[in-house]
Short mmCIF file of C-alpha atoms in Angstrom, two decimals:
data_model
loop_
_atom_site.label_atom_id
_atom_site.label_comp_id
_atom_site.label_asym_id
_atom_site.label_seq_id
_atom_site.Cartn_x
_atom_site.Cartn_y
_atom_site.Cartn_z
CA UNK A 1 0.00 0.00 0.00
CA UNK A 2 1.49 3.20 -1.02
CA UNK A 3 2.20 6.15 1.34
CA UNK A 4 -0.49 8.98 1.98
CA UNK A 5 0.21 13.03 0.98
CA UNK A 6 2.28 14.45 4.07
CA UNK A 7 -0.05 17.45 4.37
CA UNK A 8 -3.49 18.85 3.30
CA UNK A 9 -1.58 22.09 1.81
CA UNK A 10 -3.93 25.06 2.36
CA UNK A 11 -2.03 28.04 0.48
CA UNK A 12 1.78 28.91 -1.16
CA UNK A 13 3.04 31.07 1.69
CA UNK A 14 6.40 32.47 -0.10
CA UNK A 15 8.93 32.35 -1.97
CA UNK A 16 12.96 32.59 -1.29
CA UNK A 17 14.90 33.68 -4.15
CA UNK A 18 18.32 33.92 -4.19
CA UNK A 19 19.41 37.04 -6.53
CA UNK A 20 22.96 38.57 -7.89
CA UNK A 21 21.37 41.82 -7.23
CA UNK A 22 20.02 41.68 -3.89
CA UNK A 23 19.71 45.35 -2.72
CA UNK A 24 18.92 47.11 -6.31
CA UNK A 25 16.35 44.05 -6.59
CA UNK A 26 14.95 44.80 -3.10
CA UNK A 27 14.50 48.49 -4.20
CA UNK A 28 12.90 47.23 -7.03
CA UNK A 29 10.16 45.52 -5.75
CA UNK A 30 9.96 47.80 -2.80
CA UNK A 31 9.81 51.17 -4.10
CA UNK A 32 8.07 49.83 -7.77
CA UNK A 33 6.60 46.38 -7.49
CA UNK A 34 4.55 47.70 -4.86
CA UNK A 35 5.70 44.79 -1.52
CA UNK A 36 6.31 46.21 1.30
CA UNK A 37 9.74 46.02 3.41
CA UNK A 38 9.44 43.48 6.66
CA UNK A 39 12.93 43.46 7.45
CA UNK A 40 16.37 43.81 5.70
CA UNK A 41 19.51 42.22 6.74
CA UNK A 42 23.22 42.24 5.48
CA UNK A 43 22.56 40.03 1.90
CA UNK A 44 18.96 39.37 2.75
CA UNK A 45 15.54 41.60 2.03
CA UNK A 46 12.13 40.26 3.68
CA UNK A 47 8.45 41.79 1.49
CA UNK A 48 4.95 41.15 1.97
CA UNK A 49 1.96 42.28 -0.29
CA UNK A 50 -0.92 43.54 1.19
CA UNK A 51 -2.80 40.60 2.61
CA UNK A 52 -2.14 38.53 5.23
CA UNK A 53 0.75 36.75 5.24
CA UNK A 54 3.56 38.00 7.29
CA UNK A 55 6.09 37.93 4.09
CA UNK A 56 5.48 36.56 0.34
CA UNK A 57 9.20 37.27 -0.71
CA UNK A 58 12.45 37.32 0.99
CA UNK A 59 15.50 37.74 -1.56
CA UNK A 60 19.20 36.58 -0.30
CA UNK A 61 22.02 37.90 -2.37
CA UNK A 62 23.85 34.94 -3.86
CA UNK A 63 26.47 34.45 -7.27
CA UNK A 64 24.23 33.24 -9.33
CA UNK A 65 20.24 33.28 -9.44
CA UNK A 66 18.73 30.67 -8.14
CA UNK A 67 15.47 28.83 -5.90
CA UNK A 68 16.23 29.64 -2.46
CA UNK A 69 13.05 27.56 -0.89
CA UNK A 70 9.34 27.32 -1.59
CA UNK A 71 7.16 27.75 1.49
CA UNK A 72 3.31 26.52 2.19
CA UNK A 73 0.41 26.89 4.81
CA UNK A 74 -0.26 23.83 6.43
CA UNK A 75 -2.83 24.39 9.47
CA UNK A 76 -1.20 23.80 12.47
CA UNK A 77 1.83 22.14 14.32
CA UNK A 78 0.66 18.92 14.74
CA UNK A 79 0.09 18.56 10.76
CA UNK A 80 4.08 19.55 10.60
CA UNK A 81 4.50 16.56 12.93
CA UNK A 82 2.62 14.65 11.05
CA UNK A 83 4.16 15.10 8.19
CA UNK A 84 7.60 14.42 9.29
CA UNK A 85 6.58 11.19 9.86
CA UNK A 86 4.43 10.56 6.62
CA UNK A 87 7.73 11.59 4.70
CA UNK A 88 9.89 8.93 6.22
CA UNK A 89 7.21 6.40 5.17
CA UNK A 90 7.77 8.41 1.32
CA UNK A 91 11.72 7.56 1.87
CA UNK A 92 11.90 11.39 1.67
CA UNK A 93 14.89 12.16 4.31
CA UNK A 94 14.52 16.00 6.25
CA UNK A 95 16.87 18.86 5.98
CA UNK A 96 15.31 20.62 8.99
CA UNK A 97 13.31 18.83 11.41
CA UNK A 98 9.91 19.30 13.11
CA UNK A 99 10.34 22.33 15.56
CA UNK A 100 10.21 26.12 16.03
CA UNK A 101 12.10 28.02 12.89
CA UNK A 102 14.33 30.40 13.74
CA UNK A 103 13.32 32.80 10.42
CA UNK A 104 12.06 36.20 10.33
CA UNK A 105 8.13 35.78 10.88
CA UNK A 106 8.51 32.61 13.04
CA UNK A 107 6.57 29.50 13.11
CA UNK A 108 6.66 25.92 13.39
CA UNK A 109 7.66 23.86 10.60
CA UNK A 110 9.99 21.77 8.79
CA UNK A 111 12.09 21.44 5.36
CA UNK A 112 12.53 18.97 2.89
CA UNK A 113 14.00 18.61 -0.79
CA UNK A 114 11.96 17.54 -3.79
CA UNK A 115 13.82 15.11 -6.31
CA UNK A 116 15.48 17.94 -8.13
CA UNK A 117 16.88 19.67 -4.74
CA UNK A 118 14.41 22.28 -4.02
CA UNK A 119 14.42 23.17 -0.81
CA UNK A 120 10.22 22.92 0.37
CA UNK A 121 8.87 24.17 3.81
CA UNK A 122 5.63 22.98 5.40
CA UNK A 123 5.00 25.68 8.01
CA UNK A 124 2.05 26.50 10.57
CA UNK A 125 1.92 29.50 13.48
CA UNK A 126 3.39 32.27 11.48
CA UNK A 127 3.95 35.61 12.96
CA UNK A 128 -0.23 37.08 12.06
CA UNK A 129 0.06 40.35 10.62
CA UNK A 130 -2.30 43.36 9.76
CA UNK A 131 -3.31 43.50 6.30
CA UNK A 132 -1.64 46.45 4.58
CA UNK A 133 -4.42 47.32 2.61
CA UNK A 134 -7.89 46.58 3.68
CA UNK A 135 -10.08 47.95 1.56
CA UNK A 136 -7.88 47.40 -1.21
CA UNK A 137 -7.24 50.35 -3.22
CA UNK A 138 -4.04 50.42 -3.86
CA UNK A 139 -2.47 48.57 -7.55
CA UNK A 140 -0.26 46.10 -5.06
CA UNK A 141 0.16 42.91 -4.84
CA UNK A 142 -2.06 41.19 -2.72
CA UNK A 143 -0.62 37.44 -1.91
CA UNK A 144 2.44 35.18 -4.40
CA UNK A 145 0.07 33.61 -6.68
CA UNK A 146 2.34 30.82 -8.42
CA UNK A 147 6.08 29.69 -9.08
CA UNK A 148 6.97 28.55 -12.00
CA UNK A 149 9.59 26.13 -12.59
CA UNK A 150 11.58 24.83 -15.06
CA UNK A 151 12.35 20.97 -15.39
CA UNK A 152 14.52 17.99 -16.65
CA UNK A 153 11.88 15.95 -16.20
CA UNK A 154 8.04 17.04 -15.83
CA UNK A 155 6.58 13.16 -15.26
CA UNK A 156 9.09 12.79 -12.46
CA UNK A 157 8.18 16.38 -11.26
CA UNK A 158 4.14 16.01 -10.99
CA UNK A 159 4.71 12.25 -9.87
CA UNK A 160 6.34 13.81 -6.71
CA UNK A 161 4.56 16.47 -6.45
CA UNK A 162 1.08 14.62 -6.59
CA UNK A 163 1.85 11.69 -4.64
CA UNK A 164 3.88 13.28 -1.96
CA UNK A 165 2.53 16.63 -1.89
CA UNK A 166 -1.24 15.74 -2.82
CA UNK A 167 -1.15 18.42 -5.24
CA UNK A 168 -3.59 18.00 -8.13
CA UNK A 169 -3.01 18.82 -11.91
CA UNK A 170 -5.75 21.03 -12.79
CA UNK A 171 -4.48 21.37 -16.66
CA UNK A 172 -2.00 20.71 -18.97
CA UNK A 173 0.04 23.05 -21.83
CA UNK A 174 0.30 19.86 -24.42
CA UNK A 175 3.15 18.26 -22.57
CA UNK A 176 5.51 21.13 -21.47
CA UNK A 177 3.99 22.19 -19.06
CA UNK A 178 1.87 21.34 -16.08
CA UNK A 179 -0.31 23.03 -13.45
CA UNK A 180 -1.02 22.22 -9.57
CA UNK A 181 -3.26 23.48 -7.03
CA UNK A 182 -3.48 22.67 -3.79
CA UNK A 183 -6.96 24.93 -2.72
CA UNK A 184 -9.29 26.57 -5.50
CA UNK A 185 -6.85 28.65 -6.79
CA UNK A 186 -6.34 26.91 -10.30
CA UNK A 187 -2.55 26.25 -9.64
CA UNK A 188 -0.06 27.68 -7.39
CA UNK A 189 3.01 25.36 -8.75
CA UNK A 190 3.27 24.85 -12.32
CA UNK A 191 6.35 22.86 -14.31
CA UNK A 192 7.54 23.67 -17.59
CA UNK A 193 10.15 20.73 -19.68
CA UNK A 194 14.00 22.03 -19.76
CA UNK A 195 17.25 21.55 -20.41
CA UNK A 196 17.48 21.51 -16.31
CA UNK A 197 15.97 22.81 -13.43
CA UNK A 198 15.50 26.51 -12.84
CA UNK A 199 13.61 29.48 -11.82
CA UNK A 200 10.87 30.06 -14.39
CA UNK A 201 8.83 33.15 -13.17
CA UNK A 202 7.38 34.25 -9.60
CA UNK A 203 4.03 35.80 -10.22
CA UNK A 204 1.96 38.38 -8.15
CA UNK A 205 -1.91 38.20 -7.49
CA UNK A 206 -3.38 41.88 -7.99
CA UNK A 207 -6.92 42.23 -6.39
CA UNK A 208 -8.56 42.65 -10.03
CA UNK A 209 -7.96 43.55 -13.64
CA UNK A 210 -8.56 46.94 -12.98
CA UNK A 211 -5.85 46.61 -10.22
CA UNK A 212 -3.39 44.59 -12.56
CA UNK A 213 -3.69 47.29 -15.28
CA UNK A 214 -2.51 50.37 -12.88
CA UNK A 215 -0.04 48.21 -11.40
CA UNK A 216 1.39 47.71 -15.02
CA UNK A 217 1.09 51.29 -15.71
CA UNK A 218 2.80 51.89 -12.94
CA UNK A 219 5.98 50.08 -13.79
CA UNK A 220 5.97 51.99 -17.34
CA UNK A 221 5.84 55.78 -15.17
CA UNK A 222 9.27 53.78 -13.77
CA UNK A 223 10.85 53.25 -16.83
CA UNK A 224 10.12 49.77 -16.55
CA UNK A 225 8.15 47.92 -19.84
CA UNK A 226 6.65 44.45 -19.78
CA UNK A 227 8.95 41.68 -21.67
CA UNK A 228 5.42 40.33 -22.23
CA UNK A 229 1.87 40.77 -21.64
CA UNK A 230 -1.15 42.38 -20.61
CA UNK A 231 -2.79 39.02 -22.01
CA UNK A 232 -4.88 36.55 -20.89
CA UNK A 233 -3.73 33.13 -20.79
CA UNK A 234 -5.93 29.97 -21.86
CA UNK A 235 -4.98 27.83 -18.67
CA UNK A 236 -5.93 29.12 -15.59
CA UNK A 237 -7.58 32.05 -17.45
CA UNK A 238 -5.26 34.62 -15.67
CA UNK A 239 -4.08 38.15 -16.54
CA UNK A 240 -0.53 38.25 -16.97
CA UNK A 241 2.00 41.18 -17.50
CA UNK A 242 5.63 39.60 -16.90
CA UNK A 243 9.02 42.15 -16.02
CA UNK A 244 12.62 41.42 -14.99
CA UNK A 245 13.88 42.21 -12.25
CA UNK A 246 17.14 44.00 -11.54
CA UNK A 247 18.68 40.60 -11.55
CA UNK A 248 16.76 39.45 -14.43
CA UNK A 249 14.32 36.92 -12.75
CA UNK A 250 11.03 37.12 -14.37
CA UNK A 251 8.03 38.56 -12.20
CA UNK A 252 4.44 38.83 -13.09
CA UNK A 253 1.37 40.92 -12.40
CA UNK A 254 -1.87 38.24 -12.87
CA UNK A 255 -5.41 38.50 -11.37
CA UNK A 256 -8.80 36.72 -12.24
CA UNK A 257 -7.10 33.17 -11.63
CA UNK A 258 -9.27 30.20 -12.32
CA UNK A 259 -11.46 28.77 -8.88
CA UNK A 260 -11.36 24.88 -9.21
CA UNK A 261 -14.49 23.47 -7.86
CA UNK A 262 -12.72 20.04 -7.05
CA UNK A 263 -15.63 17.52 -8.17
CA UNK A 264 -16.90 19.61 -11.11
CA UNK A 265 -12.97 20.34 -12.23
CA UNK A 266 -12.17 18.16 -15.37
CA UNK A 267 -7.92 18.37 -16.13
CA UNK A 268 -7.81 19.19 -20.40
CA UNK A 269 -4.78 19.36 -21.95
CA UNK A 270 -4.05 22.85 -23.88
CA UNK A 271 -2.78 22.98 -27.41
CA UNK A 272 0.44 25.64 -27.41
CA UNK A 273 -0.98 28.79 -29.93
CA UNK A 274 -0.44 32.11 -29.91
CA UNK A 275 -4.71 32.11 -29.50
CA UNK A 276 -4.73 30.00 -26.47
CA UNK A 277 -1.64 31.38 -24.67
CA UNK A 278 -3.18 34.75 -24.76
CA UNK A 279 -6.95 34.60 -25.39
CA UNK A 280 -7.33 38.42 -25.76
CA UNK A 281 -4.71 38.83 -28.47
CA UNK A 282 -3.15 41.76 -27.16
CA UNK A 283 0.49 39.94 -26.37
CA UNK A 284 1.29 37.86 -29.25
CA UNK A 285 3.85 34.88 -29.06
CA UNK A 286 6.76 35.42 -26.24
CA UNK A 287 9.56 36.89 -27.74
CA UNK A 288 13.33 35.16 -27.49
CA UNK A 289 13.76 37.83 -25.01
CA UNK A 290 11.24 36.53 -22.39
CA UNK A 291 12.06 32.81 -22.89
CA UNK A 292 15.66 33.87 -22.80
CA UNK A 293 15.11 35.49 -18.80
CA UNK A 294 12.54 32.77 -17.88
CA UNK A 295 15.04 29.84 -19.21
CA UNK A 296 17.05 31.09 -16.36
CA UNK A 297 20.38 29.20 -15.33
CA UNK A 298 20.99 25.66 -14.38
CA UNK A 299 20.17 25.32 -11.01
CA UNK A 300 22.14 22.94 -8.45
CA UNK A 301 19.59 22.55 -5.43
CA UNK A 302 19.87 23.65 -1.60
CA UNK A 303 22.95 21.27 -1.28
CA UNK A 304 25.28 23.74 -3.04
CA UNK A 305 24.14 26.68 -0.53
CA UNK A 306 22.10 25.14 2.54
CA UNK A 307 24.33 26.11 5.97
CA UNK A 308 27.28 26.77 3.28
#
């Protein structure tokens, strides 16, 4: 009999990214992205949008850009404990065990790698924090929405994923790509076929299109033009406007996502056209420029930093 999920997942909490620009990209997304600072340390930036999780982005200034760890809700410390055992019975060893982190915003949790050396937390009991921006007004970013991540080997990537995680594929991009939920949002991981394993994009929930098209605006008063987008995408039927970053990691501006109702939800698999990659028409095909920055570089996994 095979091994249950670890967890019930209930959100993606935040993202680490590890950046050869650290400071100019902190100032990016501070002063133009629209995240507000938490904390800042010697090589290390904390952010949070304007709902409420305590952060949604901490960057750590590294040599090369990379995945510094993917983090998720789980509901409370006893799940954690739970899954620590539940990922022994997976043969999935621990790189931090069950306990009290010692991390800016706190909690209780524990890390892991996935097969390709992504570092994954499972946390619960995170610092609470006032939403920024109750009533929502302002063109920020509300919560992380989805990762995107490149891979040498999507099966293997969704088998873990699935089975481990108990993520669910709500859809697939013929078979490059592949996207995961793990609540109603219509996918909060998704894995695109590569050379190797990479960062793909990070992408930022605005509170509606209306929201999503000042943000953009915004970033253009900066000096700072989309590499693609607005659109509309087919899967997931989200806005998207993607940007570099100082360091040139792809961000993206999306709202309207895609609500799964889980016994209604049938998976189809998406043809890759211009017409279904951006249903409004506005964006055309991405440009060698965009796949260029969201290729990214070849990745080595927590091992080559972790406690280094």
């Amino acid at each position: 009999m095979s091994a249950e999920p670890i967890a019930r997942l209930r959100a993606l909490r935040a993202v680490t990214l590890r950046s050869t620009q650290c400071a100019d990209s902190g100032e990016f997304y501070r002063e133009v992205w629209g995240l507000q600072q938490v904390e800042a340390d010697r090589g290390a930036v904390w952010l949070r949008g304007s709902g409420d999780e305590h952060h949604v982005l901490q960057l750590e200034q590294a040599d090369q850009n990379a995945l510094g760890k993917i983090a998720f809700a789980v509901a409370t410390a006893r799940e954690v404990d739970a899954a620590a055992a539940r990922l022994a019975a997976h043969g999935v060893p621990l790189v931090t065990e069950p306990g009290k982190l010692d991390q800016v915003g706190g909690g209780y949790g524990l890390r892991f790698a996935d097969p390709e050396g992504r570092l994954v937390e499972l946390s619960a009991e995170v610092d609470a924090v006032v939403p920024g921006d109750p009533y929502g007004r302002a063109a920020v970013p509300r919560k992380l929405a989805h990762v995107v991540l490149n891979t040498a080997d999507i099966d293997a990537a969704c088998e873990f994923y699935t089975r481990v995680l108990g993520m669910r594929i709500s859809d697939w991009s013929e078979h490059q790509m592949a996207f995961l939920r793990c609540n109603a949002d219509h996918h909060v991981i998704a894995f695109n076929q590569a050379e190797f394993a990479s960062v793909n994009h990070i992408a930022y929930e605005m509170n509606s299109i209306d929201h999503f098209m000042r943000g953009i605006g915004r970033l253009k008063h900066n000096g700072v033009t989309p590499l693609w987008g607005p659109g509309r995408h087919g899967p997931g039927s989200n806005t998207f406007g993607y940007f570099a970053d100082p360091a040139g990691l792809v961000c993206e501006y999306t709202s309207e996502v895609a609500q799964v109702e889980e016994d209604a939800w049938l998976c189809r698999v998406w043809r890759r056209t211009p017409e279904l990659s951006d249903l409004w028409g506005t964006a055309g095909p991405p440009s060698k420029d965009v796949r260029a920055h969201m290729r990214g570089v070849p990745d080595p996994g927590y091992s080559a930093w972790w406690q280094s």
